[in-house]
XYZ file of C-alpha atoms in Angstrom:
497
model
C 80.496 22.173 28.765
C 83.587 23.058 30.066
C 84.295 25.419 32.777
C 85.390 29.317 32.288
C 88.102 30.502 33.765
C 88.317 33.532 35.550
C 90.010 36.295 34.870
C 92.981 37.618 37.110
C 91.658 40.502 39.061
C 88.167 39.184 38.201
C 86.482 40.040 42.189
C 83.242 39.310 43.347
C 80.721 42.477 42.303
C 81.688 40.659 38.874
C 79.522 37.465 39.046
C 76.389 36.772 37.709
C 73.955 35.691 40.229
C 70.286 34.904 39.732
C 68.108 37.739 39.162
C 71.054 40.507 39.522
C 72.026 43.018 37.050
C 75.601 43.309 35.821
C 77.032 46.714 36.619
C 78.864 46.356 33.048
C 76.027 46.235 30.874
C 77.562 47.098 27.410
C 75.487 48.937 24.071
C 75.915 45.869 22.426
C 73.172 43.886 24.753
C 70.821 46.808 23.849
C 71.344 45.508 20.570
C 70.641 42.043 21.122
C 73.980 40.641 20.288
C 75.369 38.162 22.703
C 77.404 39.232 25.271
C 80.668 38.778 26.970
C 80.063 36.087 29.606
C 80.674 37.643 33.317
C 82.672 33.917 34.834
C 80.622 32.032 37.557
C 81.264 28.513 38.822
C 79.698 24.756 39.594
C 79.965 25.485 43.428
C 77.835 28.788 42.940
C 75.585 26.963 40.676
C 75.251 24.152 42.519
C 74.572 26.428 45.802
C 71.997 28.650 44.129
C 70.291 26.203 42.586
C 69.888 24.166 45.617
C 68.972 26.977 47.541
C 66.186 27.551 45.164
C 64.849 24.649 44.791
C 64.685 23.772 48.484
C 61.041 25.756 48.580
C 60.118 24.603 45.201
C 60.250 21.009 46.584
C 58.174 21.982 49.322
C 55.806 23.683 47.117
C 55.171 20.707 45.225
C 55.266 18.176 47.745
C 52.565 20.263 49.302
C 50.862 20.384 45.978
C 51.022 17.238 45.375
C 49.743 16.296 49.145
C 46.495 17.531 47.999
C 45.124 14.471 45.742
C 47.737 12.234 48.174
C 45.070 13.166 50.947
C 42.059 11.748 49.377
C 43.569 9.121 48.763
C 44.824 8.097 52.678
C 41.564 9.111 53.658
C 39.215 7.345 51.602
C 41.456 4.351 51.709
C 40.467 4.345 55.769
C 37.124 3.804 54.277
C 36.844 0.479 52.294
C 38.698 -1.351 48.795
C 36.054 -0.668 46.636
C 35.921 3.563 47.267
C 39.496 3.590 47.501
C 39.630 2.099 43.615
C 36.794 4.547 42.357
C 38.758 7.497 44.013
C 41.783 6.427 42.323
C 40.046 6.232 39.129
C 38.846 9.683 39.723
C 42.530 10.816 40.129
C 43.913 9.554 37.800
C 41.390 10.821 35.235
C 41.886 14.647 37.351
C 45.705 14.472 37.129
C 45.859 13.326 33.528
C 43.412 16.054 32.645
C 44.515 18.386 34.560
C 48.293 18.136 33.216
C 46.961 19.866 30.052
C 47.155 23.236 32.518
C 50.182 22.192 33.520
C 51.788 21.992 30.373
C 50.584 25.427 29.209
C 52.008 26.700 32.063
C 55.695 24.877 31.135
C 55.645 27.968 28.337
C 56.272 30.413 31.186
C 59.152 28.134 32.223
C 60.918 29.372 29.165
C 59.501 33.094 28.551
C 58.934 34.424 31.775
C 62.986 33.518 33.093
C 64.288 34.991 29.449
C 62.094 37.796 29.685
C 64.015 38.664 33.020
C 66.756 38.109 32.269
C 66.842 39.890 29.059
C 65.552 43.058 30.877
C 62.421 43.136 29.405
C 59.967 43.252 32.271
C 56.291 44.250 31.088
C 56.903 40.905 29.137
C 57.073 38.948 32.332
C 53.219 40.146 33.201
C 51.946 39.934 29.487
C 53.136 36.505 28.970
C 51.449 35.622 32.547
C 47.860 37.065 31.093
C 48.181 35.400 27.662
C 48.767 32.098 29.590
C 45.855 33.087 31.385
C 43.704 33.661 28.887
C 44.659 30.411 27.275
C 44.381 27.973 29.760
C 40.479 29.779 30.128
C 39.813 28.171 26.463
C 40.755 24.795 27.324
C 39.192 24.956 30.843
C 36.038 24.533 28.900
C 36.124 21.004 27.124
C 38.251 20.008 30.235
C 34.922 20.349 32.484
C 32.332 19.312 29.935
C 34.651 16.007 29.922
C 34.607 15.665 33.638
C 30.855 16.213 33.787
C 30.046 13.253 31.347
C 32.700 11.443 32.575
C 30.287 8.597 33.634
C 29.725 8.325 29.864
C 33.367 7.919 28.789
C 35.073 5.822 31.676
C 33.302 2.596 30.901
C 35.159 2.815 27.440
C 37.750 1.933 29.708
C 36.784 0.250 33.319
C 34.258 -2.407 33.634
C 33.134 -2.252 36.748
C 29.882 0.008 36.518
C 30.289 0.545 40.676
C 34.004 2.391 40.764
C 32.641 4.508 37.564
C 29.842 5.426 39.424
C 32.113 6.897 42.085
C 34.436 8.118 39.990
C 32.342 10.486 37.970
C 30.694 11.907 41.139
C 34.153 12.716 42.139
C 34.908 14.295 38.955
C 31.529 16.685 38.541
C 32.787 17.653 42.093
C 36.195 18.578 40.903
C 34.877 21.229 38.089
C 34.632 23.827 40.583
C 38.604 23.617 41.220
C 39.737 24.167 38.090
C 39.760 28.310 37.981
C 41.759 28.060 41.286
C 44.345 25.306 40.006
C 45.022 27.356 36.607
C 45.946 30.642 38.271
C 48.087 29.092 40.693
C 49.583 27.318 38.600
C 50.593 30.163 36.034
C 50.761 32.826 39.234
C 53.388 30.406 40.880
C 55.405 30.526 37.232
C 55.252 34.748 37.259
C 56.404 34.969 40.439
C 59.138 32.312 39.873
C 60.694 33.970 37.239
C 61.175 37.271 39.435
C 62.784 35.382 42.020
C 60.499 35.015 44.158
C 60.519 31.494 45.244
C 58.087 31.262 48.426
C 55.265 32.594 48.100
C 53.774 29.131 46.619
C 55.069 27.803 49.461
C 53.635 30.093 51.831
C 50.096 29.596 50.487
C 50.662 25.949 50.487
C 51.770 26.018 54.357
C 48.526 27.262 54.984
C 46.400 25.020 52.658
C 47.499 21.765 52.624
C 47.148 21.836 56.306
C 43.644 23.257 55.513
C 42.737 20.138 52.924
C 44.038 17.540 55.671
C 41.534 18.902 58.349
C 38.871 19.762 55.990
C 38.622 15.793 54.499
C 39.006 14.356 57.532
C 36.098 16.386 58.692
C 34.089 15.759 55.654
C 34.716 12.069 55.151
C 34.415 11.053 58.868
C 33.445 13.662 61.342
C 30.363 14.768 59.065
C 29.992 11.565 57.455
C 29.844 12.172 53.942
C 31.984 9.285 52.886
C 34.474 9.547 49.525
C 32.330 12.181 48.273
C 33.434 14.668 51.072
C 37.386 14.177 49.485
C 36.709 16.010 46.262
C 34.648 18.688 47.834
C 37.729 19.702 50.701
C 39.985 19.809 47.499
C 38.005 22.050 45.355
C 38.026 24.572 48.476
C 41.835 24.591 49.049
C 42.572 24.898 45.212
C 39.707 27.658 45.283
C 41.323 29.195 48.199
C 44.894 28.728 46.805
C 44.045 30.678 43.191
C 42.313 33.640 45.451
C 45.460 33.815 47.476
C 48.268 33.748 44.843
C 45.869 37.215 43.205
C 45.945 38.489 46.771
C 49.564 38.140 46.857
C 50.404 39.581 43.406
C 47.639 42.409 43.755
C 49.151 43.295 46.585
C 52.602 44.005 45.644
C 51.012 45.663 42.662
C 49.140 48.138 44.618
C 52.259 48.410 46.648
C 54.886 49.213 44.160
C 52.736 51.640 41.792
C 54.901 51.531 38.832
C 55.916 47.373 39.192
C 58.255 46.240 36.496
C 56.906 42.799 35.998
C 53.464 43.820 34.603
C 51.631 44.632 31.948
C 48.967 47.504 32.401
C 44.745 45.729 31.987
C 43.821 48.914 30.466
C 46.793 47.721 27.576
C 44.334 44.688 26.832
C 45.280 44.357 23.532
C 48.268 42.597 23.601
C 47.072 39.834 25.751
C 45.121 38.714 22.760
C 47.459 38.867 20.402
C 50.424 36.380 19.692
C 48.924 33.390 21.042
C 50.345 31.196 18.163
C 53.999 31.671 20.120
C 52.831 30.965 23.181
C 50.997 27.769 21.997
C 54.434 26.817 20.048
C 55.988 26.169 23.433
C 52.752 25.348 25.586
C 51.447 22.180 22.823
C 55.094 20.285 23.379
C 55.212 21.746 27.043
C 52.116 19.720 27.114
C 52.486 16.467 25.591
C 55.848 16.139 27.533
C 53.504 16.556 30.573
C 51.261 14.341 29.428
C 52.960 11.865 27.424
C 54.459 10.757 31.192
C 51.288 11.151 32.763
C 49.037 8.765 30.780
C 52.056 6.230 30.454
C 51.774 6.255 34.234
C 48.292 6.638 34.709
C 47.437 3.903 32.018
C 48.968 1.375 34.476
C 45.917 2.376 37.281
C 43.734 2.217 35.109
C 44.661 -1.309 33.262
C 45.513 -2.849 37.155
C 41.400 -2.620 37.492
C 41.451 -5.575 35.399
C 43.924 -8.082 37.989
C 40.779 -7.108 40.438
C 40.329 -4.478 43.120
C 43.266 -5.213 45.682
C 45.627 -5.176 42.646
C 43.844 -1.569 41.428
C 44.378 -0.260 45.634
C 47.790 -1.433 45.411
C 48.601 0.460 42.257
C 47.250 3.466 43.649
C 48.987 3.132 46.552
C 52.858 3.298 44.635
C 51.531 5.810 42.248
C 51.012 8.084 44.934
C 54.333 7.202 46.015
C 56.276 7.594 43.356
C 53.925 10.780 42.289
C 55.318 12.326 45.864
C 58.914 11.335 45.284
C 58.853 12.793 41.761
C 58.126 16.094 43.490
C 61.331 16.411 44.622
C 63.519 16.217 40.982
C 60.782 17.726 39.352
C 60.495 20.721 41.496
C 65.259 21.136 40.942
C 64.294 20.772 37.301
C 61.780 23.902 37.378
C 64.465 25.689 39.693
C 67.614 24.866 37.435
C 64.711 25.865 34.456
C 64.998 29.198 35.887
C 68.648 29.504 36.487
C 69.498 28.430 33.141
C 66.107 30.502 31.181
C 67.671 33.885 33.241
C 71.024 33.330 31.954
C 69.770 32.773 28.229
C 68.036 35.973 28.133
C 70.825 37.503 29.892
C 73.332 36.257 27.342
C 75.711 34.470 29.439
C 76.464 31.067 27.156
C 79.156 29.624 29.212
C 77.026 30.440 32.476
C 74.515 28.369 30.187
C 76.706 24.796 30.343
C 77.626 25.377 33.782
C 74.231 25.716 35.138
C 73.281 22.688 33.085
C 76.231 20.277 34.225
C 75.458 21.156 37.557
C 72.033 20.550 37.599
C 72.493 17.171 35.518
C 75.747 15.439 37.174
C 75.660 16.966 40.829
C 72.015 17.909 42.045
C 70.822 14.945 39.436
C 72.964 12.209 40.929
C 73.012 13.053 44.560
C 69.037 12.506 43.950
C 68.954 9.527 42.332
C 70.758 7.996 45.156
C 68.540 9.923 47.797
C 65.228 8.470 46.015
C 66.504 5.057 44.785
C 67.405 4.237 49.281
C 64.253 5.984 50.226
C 61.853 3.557 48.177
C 63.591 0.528 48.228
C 64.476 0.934 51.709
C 60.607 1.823 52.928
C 59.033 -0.782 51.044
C 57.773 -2.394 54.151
C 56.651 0.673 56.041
C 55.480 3.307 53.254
C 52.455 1.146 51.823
C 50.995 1.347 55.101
C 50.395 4.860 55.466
C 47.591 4.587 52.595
C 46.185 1.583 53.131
C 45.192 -0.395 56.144
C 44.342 -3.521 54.032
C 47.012 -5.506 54.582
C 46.680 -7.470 51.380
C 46.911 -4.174 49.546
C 50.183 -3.127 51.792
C 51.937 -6.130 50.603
C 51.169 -6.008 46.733
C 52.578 -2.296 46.792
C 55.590 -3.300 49.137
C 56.409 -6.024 46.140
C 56.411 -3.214 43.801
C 58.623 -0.451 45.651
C 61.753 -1.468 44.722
C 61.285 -1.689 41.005
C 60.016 1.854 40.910
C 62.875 2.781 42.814
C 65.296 1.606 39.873
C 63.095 3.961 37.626
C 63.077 6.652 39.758
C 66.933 6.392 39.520
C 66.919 6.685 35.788
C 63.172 9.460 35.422
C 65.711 12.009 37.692
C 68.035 12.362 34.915
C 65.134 12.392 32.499
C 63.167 15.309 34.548
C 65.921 17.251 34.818
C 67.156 17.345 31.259
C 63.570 18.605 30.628
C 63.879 20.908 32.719
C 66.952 22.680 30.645
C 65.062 21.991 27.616
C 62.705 24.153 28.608
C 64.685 26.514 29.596
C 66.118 26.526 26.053
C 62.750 26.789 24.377
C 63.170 23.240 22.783
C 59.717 21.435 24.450
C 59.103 20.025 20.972
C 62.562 17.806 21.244
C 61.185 16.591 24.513
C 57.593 15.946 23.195
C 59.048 13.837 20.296
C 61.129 11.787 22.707
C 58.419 12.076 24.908
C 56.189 10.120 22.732
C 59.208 7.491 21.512
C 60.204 6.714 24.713
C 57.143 5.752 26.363
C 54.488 4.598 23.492
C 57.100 2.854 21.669
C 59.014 1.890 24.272
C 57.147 1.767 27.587
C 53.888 1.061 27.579
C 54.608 -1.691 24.569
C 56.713 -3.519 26.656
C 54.510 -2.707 29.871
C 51.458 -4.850 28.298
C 53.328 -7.551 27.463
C 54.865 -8.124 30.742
C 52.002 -7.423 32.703
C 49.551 -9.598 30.309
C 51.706 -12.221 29.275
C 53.673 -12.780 32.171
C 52.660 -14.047 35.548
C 54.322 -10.620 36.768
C 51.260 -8.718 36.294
C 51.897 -5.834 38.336
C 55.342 -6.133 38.288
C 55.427 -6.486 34.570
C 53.655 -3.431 34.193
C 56.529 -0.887 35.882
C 59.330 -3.074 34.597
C 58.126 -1.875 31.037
C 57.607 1.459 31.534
C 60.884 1.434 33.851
C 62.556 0.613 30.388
C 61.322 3.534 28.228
C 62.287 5.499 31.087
C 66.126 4.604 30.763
C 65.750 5.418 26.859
C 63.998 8.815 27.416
C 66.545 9.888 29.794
C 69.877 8.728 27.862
C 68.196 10.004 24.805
C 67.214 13.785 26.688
C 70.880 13.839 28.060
C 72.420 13.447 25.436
C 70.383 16.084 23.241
C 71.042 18.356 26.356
C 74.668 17.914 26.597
C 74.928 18.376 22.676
C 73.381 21.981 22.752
C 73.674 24.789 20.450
C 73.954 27.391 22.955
C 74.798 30.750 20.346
C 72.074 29.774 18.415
C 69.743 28.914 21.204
C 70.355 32.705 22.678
C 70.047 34.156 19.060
C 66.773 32.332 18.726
C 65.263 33.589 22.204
C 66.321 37.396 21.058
C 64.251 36.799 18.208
C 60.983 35.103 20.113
C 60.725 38.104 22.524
C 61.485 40.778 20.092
C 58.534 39.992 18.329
C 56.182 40.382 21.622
C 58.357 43.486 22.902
C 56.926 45.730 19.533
C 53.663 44.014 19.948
C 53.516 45.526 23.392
C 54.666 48.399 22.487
């Protein structure tokens, strides 16, 4: 990945920045063949990254505040509603990561489409996402709804499944609002436009704090009042991310970035590409998710306190993974625009920065911030100080992984950027199930570390997943990742047409 030089005379007006059109556009990009790179550097890549991510991270930490808050506030309540809560989530966020993973698809098209020029394609490939995620949405609820049916395959205690499936037939009712966020946020993304997520989320999240304090206390409904205040914010979020991209529709008449309802057609059409990127995009999602989710759900059987203290550094580390996760979907973008643009060696340095300078100044950030609030964070989400101490035992080993999952998250991020979610989803799957979760079980089980034993495994098949990522990152075929991106959108530019 080394580092173009540039050119003597080379000024300014010359360099590629995110989202802006070279003034020296030649015939052969019309054609589709690759074209001359136009020099940046690591210190602009490293700035514009940073700059973009910066609201990303706020977006998701905001996000991500939403199932955080029913947690802190039905852990005011007592152990046993905390646990079934928990349950709930975990079932909601392992679920729900199958929308999230559809939606990784637009981390690769949406960016290319830009960047190649090809606008309309930014707004069909939103709908067809759309339109997607709508078929899944289905067995996804009917799940939920007999949930009470399916978690004792799992938990024994008949009391936190009780609570757990009221909180999930609850839930239904936010699913149409998570989905379009979550593919609205990925449109507007790949235009640029960075905030608006944020904005919404400045708004909401404030919203969800008041409305389940209110619910839980103030009217007393208890834990069932937490699932209803989230279902209204992620309602109220979808409705508002429409709003906002209705409204700069009806404001710019002839918007680039969208395809036409009355051309319906096409949004029907194709799906099998879409789905190419979405099924890896998914089981990358969700091959971390369960791995980490798993461990909740197996800590029900060291008894209750051990199940609230899971919960509690779950929702830790879920919160700190925000913040690389969020730089991955930002350098995503960077390096996605500049592989439909054409721009290889823009490509690698994009990539190193995002890997060896954003990547290791966060490690470091996240590794201190958990290991040094061990004795302080726990106690924000639980007031049982039995629970507080079993999570503040825990901290520091998940700060070690957290050192190693940046470098994983990241590299991810660039391999969806480069269209190659299925590498991920194999390593994915390696890293964690026979890796992981193997070596999780036998620690936890076998071992008086319990606990302990359980993120010590999975720490381990996170140190294999990220060497193994890097290293297929850092080894990329950039010529013939750009040749095979031309091909992938030409093939939804003439069905458009």
């Amino acid at each position: 990945m080394a580092m173009n030089k540039k050119e003597p005379g080379t000024n300014e007006e010359t360099v590629s920045y995110y989202g802006a059109i070279s003034r020296h556009e030649s015939s052969s990009e019309a054609e589709g063949i690759p074209s001359a790179d136009v020099s940046t550097c690591s210190r602009t890549e490293f700035r514009e990254i940073s700059r973009t991510a910066a609201p990303l991270v706020v977006t998701y930490l905001l996000q991500a505040s939403l199932s955080f808050m029913t947690v802190v506030s039905v852990g005011r309540l007592n152990a046993l509603d905390l646990g079934g809560v928990s349950l709930a989530n975990v079932t909601f966020t392992a679920t729900m990561a199958i929308f999230q993973g559809l939606a990784t698809c637009l981390d690769t098209l949406c960016p290319q489409a830009y960047g190649s020029r090809q606008y309309q394609l930014v707004g069909l490939y939103f709908q067809r996402c759309l339109a997607i995620s709508v078929l899944f949405a289905i067995p996804i609820a009917l799940l939920w709804w007999f949930s009470a049916h399916v978690l004792p395959l799992v938990v024994d205690d008949s009391r936190l499944v009780v609570i757990a499936a009221r909180f999930l037939r609850v839930m239904i009712v936010s699913i149409p609002g998570f989905v379009v966020f979550e593919c609205g946020k990925k449109y507007l993304q790949a235009q640029k436009d960075f905030v608006t997520g944020q904005y919404i989320l400045f708004v909401c999240a404030p919203l969800n704090a008041l409305a389940n304090y209110l619910f839980v206390f103030r009217f007393g409904m208890g834990y069932i009042g937490a699932p209803i205040a989230t279902s209204l914010t992620f309602t109220l979020m979808g409705v508002s991310i429409i709003a906002c991209i209705w409204y700069h529709t009806g404001k710019n008449g002839e918007l680039e970035c969208w395809n036409s309802l009355s051309n319906w057609r096409p949004i029907f059409t194709h799906w099998r590409t879409m789905i190419s990127l979405a099924v890896p995009g998914i089981v990358m999602i969700e091959a971390e998710f369960l791995a980490f989710e798993s461990l909740t759900v197996l800590a029900a059987n060291f008894g209750t306190d051990a199940l609230a203290a899971q919960s509690v550094v779950a929702s830790i580390q879920g919160l700190t993974f925000q913040i690389p996760f969020a730089t991955g979907v930002a350098g995503s973008n960077r390096i996605a625009y500049y592989v439909g643009e054409k721009q290889t060696n823009n490509c690698k340095l994009a990539t190193r920065s995002t890997l060896m300078h954003i990547g290791g100044i966060l490690a470091v950030a996240n590794f201190l911030f958990l290991v040094g609030g061990r004795n302080y964070l726990p106690s924000f989400f639980s007031k049982d100080e039995n629970v507080a101490r079993l999570a503040s035992e825990i901290l520091p080993i998940i700060g070690v992984n957290q050192f190693a999952d940046i470098f994983n998250v990241l590299a991810a991020g660039v391999l969806r950027a480069q269209g190659r979610q299925r590498i991920g989803g194999v390593l994915n799957i390696i890293a964690y199930y026979a890796v992981g979760i193997p070596l999780a079980l036998t620690l936890g089980f076998c071992t008086e570390m319990r606990l302990k034993g359980f993120w010590t495994g999975l720490g381990c098949g996170i140190v294999v997943l990220a060497i193994s990522e890097v290293y297929c990152v850092w080894n990329s075929d950039w010529p013939r990742i750009i040749h095979d991106s031309h091909l992938l959108h030409k093939i939804s530019e003439n069905d458009e047409e």
